[in-house]
Tab-separated table of C-alpha atoms and ligand atoms in Angstrom:
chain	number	residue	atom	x	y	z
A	1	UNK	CA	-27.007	-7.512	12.774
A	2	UNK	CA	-25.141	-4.550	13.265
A	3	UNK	CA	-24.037	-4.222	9.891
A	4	UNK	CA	-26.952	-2.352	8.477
A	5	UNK	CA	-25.365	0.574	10.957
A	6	UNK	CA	-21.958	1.071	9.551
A	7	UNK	CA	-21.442	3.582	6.330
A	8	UNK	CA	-20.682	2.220	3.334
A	9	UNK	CA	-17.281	3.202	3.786
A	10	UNK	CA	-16.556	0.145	5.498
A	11	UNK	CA	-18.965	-2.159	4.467
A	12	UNK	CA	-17.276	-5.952	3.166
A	13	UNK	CA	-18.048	-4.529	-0.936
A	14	UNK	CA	-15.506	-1.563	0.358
A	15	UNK	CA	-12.433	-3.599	1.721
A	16	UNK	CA	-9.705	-1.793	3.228
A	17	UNK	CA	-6.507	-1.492	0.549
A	18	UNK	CA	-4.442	-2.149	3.425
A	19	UNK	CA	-5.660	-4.903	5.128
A	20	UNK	CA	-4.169	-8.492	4.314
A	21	UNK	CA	-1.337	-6.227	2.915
A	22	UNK	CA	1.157	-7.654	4.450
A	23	UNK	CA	1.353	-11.522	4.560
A	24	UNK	CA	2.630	-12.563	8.037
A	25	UNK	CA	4.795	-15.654	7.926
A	26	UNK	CA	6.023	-18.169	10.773
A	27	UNK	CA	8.865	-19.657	9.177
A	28	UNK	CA	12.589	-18.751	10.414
A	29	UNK	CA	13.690	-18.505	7.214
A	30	UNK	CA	11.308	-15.435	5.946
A	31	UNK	CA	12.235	-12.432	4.267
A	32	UNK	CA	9.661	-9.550	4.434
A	33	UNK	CA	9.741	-7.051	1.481
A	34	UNK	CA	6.746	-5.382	2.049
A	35	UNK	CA	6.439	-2.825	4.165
A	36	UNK	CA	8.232	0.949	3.974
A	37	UNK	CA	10.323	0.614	6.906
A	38	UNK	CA	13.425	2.366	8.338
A	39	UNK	CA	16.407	0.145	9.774
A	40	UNK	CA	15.867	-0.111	13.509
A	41	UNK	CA	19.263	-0.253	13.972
A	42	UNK	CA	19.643	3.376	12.738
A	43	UNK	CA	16.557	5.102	15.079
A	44	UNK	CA	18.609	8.027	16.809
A	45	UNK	CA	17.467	6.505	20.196
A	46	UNK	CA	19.645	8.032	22.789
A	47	UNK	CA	19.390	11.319	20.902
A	48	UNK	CA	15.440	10.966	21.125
A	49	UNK	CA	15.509	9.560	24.346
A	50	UNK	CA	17.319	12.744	25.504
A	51	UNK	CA	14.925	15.221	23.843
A	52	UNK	CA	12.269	13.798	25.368
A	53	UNK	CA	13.897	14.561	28.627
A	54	UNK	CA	14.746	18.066	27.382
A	55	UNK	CA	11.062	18.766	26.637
A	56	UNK	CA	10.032	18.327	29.881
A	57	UNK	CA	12.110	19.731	31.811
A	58	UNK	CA	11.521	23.044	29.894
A	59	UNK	CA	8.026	23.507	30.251
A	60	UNK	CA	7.356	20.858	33.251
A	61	UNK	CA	3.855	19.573	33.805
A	62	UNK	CA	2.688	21.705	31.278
A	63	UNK	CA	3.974	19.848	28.473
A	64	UNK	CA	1.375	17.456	29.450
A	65	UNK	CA	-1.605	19.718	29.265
A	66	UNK	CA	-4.055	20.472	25.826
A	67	UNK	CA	-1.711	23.127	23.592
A	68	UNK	CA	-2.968	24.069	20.893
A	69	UNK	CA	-3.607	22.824	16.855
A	70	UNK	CA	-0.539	24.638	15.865
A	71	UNK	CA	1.610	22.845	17.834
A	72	UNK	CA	4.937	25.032	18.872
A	73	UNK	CA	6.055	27.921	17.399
A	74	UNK	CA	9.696	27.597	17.876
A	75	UNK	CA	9.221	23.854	15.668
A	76	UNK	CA	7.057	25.463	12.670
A	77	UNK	CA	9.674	28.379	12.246
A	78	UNK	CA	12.776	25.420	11.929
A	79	UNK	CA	10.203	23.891	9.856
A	80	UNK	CA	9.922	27.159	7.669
A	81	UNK	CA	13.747	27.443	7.446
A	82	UNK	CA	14.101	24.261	6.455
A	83	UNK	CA	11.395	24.948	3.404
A	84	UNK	CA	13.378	27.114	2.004
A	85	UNK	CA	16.839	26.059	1.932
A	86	UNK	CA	15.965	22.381	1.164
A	87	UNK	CA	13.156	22.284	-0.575
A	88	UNK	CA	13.530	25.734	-2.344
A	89	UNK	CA	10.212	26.832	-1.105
A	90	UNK	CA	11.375	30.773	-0.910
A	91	UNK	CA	8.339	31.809	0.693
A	92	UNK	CA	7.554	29.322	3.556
A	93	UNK	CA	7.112	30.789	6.697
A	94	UNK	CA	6.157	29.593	10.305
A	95	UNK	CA	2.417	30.104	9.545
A	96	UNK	CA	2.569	28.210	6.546
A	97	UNK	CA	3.795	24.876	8.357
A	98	UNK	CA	1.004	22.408	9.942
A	99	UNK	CA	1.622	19.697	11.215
A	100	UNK	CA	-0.106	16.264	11.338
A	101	UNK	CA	-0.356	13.218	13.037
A	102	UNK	CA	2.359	11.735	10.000
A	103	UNK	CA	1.946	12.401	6.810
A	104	UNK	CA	-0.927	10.007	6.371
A	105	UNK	CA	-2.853	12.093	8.131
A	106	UNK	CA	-1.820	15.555	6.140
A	107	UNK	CA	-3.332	13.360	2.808
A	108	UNK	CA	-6.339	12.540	4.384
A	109	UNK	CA	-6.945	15.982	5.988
A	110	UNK	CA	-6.465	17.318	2.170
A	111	UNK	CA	-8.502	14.890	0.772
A	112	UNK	CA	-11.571	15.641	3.247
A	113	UNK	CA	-10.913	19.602	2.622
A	114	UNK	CA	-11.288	19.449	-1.147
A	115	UNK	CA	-13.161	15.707	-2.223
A	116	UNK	CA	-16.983	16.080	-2.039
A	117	UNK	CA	-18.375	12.742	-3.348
A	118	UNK	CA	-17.605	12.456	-7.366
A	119	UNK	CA	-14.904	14.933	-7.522
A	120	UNK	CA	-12.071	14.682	-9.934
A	121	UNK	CA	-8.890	13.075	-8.510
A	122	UNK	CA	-5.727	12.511	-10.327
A	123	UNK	CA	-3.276	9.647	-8.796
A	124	UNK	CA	-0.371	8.320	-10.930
A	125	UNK	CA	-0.632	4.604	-11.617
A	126	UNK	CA	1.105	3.202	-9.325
A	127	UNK	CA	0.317	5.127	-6.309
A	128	UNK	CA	0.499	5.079	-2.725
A	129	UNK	CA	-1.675	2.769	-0.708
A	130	UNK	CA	-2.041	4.334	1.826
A	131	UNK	CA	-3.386	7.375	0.281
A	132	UNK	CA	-5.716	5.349	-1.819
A	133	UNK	CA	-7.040	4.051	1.487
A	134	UNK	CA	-7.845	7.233	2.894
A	135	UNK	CA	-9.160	9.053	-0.915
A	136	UNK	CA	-11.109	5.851	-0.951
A	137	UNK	CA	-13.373	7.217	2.099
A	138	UNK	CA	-14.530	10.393	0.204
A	139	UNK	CA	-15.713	8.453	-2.793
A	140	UNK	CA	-14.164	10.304	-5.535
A	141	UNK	CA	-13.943	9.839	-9.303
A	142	UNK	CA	-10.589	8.635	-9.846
A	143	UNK	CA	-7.928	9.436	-13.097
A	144	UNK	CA	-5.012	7.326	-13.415
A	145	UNK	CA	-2.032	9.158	-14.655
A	146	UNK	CA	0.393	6.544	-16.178
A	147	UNK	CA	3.579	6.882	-14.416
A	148	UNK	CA	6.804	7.203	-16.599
A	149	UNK	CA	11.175	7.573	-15.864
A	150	UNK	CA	10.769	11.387	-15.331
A	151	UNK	CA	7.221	11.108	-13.445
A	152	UNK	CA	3.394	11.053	-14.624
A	153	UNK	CA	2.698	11.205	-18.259
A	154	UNK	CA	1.549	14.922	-18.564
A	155	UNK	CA	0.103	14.423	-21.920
A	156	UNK	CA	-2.233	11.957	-20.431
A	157	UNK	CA	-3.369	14.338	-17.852
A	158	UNK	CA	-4.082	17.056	-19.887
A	159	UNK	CA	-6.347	14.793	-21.854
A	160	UNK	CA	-8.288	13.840	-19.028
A	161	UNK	CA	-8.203	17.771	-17.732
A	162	UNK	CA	-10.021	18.850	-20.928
A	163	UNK	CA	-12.698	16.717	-20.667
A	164	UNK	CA	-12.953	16.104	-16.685
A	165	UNK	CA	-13.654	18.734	-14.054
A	166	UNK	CA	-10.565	17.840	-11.752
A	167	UNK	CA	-10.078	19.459	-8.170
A	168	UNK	CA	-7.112	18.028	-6.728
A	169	UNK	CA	-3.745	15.453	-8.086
A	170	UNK	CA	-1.843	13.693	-5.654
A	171	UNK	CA	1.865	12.848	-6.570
A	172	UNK	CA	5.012	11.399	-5.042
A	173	UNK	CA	7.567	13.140	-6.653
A	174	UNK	CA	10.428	12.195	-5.194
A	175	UNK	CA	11.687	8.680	-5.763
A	176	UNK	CA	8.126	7.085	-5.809
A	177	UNK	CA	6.588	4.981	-3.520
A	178	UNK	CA	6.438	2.245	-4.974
A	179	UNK	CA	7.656	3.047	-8.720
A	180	UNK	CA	10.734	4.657	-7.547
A	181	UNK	CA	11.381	7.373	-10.177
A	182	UNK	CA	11.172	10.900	-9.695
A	183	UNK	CA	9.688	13.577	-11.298
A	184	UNK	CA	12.208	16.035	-13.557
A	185	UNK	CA	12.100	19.906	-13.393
A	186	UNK	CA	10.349	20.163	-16.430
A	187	UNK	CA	7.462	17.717	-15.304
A	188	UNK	CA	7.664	20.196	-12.321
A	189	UNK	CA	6.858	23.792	-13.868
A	190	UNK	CA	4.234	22.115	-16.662
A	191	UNK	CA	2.156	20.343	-14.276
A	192	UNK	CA	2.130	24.242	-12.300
A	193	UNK	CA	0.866	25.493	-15.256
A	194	UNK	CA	-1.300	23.072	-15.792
A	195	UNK	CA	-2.770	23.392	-12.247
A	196	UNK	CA	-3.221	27.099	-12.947
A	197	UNK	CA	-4.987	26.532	-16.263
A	198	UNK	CA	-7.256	24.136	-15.133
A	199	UNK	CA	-8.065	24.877	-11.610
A	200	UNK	CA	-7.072	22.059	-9.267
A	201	UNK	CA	-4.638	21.791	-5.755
A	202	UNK	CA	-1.894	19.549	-6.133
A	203	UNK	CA	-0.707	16.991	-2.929
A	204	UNK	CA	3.246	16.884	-2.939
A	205	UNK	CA	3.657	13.980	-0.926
A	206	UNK	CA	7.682	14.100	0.013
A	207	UNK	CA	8.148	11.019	2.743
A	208	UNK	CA	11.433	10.201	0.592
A	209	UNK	CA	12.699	13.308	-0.490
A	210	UNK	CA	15.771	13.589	1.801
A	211	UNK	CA	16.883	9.859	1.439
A	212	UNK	CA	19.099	10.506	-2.348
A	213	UNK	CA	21.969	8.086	-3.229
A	214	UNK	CA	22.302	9.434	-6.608
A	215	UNK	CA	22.706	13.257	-8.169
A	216	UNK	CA	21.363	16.066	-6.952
A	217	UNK	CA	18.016	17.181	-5.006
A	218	UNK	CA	15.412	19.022	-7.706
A	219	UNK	CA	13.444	22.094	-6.204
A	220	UNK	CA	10.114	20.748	-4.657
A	221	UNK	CA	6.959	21.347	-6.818
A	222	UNK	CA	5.750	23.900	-4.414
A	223	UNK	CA	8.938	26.059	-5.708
A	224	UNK	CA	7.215	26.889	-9.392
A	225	UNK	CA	4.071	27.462	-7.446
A	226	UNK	CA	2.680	30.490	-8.409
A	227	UNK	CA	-1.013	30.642	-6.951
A	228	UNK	CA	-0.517	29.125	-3.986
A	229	UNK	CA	-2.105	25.592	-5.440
A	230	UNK	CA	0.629	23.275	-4.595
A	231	UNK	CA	0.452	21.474	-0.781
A	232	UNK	CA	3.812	20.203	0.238
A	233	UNK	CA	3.662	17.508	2.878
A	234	UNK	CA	6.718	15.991	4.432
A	235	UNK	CA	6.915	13.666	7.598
A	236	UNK	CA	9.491	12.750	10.090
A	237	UNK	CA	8.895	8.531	9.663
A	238	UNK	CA	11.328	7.828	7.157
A	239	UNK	CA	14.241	10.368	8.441
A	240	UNK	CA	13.668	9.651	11.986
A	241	UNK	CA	11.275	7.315	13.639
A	242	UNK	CA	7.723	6.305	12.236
A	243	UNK	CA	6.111	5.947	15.672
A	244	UNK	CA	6.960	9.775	16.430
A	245	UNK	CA	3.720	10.126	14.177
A	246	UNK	CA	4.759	13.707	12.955
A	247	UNK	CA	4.056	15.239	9.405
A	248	UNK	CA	4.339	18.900	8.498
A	249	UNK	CA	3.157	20.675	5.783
A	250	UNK	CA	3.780	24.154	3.795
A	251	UNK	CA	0.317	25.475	2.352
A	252	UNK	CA	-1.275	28.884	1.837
A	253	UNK	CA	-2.256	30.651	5.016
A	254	UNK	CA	-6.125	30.504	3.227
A	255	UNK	CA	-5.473	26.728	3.113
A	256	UNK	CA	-3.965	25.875	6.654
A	257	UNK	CA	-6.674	27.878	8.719
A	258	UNK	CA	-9.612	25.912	6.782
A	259	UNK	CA	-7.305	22.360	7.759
A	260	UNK	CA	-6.972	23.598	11.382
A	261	UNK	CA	-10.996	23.223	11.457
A	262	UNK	CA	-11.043	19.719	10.335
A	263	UNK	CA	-7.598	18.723	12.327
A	264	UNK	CA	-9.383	20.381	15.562
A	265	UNK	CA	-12.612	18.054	14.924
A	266	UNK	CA	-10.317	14.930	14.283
A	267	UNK	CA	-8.001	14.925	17.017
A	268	UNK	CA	-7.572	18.467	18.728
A	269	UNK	CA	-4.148	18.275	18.143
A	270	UNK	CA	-0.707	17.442	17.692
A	271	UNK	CA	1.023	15.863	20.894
A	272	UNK	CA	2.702	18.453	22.666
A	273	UNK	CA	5.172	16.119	24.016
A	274	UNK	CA	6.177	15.151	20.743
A	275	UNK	CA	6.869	18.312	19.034
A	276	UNK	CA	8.253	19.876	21.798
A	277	UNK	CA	11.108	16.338	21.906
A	278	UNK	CA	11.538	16.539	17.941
A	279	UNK	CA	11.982	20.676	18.049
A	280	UNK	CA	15.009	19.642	20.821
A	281	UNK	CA	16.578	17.215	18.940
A	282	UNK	CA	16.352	19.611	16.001
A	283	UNK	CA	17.975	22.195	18.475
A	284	UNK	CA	20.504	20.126	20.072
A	285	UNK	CA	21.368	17.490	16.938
A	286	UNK	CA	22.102	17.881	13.296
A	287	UNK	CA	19.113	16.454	11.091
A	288	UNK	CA	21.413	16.522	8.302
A	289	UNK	CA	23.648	14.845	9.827
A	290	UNK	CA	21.808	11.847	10.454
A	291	UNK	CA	20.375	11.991	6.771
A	292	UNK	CA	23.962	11.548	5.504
A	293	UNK	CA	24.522	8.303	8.165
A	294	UNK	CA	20.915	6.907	6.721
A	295	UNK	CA	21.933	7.958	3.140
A	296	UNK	CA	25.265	5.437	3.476
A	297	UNK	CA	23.837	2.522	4.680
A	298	UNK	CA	20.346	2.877	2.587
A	299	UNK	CA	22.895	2.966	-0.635
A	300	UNK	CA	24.303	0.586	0.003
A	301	UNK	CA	21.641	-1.527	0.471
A	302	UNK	CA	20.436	-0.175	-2.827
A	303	UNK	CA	23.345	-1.224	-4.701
A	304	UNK	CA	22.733	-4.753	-3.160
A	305	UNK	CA	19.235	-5.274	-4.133
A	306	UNK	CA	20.383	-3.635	-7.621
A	307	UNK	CA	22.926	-6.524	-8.396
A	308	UNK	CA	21.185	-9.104	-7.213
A	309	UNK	CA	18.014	-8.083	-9.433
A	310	UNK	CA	20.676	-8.090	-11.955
A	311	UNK	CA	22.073	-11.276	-11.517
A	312	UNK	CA	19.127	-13.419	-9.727
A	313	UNK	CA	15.807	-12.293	-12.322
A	314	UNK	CA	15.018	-14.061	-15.014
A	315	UNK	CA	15.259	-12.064	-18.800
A	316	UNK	CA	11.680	-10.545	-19.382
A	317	UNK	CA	11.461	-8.880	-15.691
A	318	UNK	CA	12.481	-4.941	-15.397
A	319	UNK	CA	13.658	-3.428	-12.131
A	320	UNK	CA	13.993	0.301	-11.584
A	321	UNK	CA	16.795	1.430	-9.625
A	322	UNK	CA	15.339	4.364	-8.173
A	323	UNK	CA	17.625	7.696	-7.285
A	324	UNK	CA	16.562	7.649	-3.264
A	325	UNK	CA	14.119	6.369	-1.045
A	326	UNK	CA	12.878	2.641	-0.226
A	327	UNK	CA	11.229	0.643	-2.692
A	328	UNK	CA	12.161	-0.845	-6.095
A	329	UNK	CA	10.032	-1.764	-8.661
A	330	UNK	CA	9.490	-4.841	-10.803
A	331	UNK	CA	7.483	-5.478	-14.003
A	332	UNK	CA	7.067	-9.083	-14.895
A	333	UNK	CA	5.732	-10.586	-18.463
A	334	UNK	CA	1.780	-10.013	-18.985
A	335	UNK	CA	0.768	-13.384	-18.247
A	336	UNK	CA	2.227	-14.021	-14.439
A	337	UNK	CA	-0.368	-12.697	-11.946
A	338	UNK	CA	1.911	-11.084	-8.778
A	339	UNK	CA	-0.834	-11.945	-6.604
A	340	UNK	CA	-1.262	-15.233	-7.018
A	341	UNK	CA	2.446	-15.601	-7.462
A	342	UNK	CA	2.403	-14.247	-3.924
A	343	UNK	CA	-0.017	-16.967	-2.113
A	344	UNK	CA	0.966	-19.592	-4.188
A	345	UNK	CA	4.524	-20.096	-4.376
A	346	UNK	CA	6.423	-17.154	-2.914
A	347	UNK	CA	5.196	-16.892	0.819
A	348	UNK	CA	4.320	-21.064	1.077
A	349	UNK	CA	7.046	-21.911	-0.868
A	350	UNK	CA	9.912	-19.535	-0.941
A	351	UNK	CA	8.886	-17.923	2.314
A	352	UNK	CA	9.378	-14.638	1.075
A	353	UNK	CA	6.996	-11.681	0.672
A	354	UNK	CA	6.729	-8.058	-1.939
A	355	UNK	CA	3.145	-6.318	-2.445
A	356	UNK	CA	1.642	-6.807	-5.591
A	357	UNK	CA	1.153	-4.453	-8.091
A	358	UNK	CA	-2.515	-4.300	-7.840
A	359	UNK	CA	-2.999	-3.316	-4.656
A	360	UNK	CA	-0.975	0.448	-5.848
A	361	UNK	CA	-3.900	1.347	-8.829
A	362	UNK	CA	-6.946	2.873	-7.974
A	363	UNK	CA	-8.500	0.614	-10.638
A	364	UNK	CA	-6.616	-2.413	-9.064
A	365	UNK	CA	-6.060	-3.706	-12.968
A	366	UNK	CA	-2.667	-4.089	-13.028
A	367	UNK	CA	-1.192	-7.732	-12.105
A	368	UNK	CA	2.239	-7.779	-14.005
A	369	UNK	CA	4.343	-6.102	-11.032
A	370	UNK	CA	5.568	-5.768	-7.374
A	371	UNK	CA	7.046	-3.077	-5.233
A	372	UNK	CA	10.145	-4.455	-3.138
A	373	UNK	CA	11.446	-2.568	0.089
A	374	UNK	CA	14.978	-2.522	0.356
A	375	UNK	CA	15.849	-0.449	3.261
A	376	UNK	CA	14.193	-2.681	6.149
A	377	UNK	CA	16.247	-6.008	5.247
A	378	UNK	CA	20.115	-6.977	5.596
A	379	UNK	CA	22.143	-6.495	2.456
A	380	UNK	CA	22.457	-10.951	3.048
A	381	UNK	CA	18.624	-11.103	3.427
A	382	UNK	CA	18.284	-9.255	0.198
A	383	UNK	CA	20.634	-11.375	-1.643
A	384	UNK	CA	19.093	-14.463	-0.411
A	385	UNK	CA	15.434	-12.994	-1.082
A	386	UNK	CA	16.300	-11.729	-4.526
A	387	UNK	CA	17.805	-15.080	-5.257
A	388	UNK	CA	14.723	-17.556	-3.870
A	389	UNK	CA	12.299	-14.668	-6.099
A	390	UNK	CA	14.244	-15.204	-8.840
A	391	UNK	CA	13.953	-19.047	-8.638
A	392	UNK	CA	10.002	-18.451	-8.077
A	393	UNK	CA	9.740	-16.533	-10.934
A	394	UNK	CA	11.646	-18.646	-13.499
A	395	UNK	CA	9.554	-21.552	-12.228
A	396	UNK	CA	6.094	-19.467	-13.310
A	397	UNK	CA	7.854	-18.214	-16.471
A	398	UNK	CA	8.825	-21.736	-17.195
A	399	UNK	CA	5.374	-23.076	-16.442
A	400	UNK	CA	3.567	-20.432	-19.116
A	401	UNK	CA	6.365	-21.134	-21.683
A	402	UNK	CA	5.076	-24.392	-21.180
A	403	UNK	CA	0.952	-24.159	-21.425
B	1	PLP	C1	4.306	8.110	-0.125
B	1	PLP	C2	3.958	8.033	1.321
B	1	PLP	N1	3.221	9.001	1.853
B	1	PLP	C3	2.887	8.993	3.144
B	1	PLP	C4	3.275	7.967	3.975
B	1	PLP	C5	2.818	8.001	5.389
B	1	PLP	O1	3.852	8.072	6.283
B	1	PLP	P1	3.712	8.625	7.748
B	1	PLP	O2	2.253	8.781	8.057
B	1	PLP	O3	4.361	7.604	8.607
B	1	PLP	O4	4.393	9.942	7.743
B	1	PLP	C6	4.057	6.920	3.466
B	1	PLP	C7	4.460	5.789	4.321
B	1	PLP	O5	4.945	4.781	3.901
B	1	PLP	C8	4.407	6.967	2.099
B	1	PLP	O6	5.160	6.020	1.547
């Protein structure tokens, strides 16, 4: 009865992309690769725990009152700092940072600040979820961008920029969630221009950017930037602890003050408590520091999953090997469907678990693949995973062979 109330937004013909996303299973013997999470074991508890502490005893029971949407001032200017000497954005300063509740909410606060209903949108394809989930709620027009080794097919996107009015392209740059590869320099300064010659903001989304196990970090998009057009977001889940619920941004001062508006009527603000604890553990603790214990284990694991994919997949399925960040990604022949690989053999059967490929295009069209988390599992849970996948996967091979 009450159904006639709710928008279309979340009416049953407009399911959620991330509900059911993760199949929950009650046998002792599953292995999850689904989600994008950290090792537990590596949370810098104490070191949180502590700042916590820290924050209040600085500013007492004020730390518990309304701040304001800027959050602290003494957080946005390390922020700013570390803009420019990481990310090589020259230019960032304090009032350039935002920050968000995560960086999920930095993509949906850009999406709601540019997307009237029909705009242009460019995603790559594969994409992000979880920004699909929130674009989803501003109904626009979506582009896929094929994704490629050195990042989204430009040529592509200039096709669809000559003929389409296009106000805003969302990319993960750095190794992709869930394709894994990572845009080159080149990719970097033409997709710039092309945002200058065509008019449109493009979303940075960095989640992954300081978790590399291979080469050397590439200046962020924002770097080639020229008319303020590019929106860097980066987020504190991956490097420290999702629950701390803390993205920042670098933007144009023209494009932060409009965000403040819709961050103010969405929820007031950022947590005092919280940025005040993560701007003392940035005072008291190396962030880098931590990166390089996160960056050992995480490579390791990576080298793990890489053999076994090696040694445990049948010949006709492709795995990247991706140059940082969480997830792997396989491409199967044409004719197996990952989705109902998934419900029919791989969680009852195998008791393991990946996210298939559909769920990651906008046009949900694409069957033939799966993104696999790496970081969240033991390097013997992904050996034993990769080899029960690989026996699931020969079996459905097998079985086509055979109709
Ligand atoms: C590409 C990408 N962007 C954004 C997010 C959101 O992360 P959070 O809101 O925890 O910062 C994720 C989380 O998995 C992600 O993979």
């Amino acid at each position: 009865m009450l159904k006639e109330l709710f928008a279309n937004r979340v009416q049953p013909d407009n399911p959620s992309r991330l509900e059911g996303l993760f199949p929950q299973m009650n046998f002792d013997d599953a292995i999850l690769f689904t989600a994008g999470s950290p090792a537990e074991e590596l949370f810098p508890k104490e070191a949180i725990r502590q700042a916590y502490l820290d924050a209040m005893d600085l500013e007492g029971a004020h730390t518990f009152q309304y701040h304001t949407v800027s959050g602290p001032i003494e957080l946005r200017e390390k922020l700013a700092v570390r803009a420019q000497q990481k990310m090589q954005i020259e230019n960032a300063k304090p009032e350039n940072i935002m920050l968000t509740a995560g960086g999920q909410q930095g993509i949906d606060l850009i999406a709601k600040l540019l997307l009237n209903k029909g705009d242009g949108l460019v995603v790559e394809a594969p994409t992000y979820v979880g920004a699909l989930s929130s674009f989803d709620m501003y109904e626009p027009s979506y582009h896929e961008v094929d994704l490629e080794p050195d990042g989204m097919n430009l040529d592509q996107l200039e096709e669809i920029l000559k003929t389409n009015n296009i106000k805003m392209l969302y990319t993960v740059a750095d190794f992709h969630n869930p394709g894994g590869v990572t845009m080159s320099i080149a990719k970097r300064k033409r997709l710039v221009e092309l945002a200058n010659q065509y008019n449109f903001i493009i979303l940075e989304d960095t989640p992954y950017r300081d978790l590399r196990y291979v080469g050397e970090a590439l200046p962020a998009i924002k770097h080639f930037d020229t008319e303020d057009r590019v929106v860097f977001l980066s987020s504190f889940s991956k490097v420290l602890m999702p629950t701390l619920r803390l993205g920042w941004m670098v933007a144009s001062k023209q494009i932060i003050q409009r965000l403040y508006k819709l961050k103010e009527a969405a929820d007031l603000e950022v947590p005092n408590i919280t940025a005040s604890a993560v701007n003392q553990y940035l005072e008291k603790n190396d962030l880098d520091e931590h990166i390089k214990q996160l960056i050992q284990v995480y490579s390791l694991k990576r080298q793990v999953m890489f053999d076994a994919l090696q040694r445990e997949m049948p010949e006709g399925v492709k795995a990247t090997c991706p140059d940082g960040g969480f997830f792997t990604w396989l491409t199967v022949p044409d004719e197996i469907n990952t989705t109902d690989l998934l419900y029919q053999s791989a969680t009852p059967d195998a008791h393991i678990a990946y996210v298939p490929s559909k769920n990651f295009y906008a046009f949900k069209d694409h069957t033939n693949g799966m993104r696999l988390n790496f970081t969240g599992l033991t390097p013997d849970e992904i050996n034993d995973g990769m080899h029960r996948l690989g026996e699931v996967l020969d079996k459905a091979m097998n079985n086509v062979a055979v109709k």
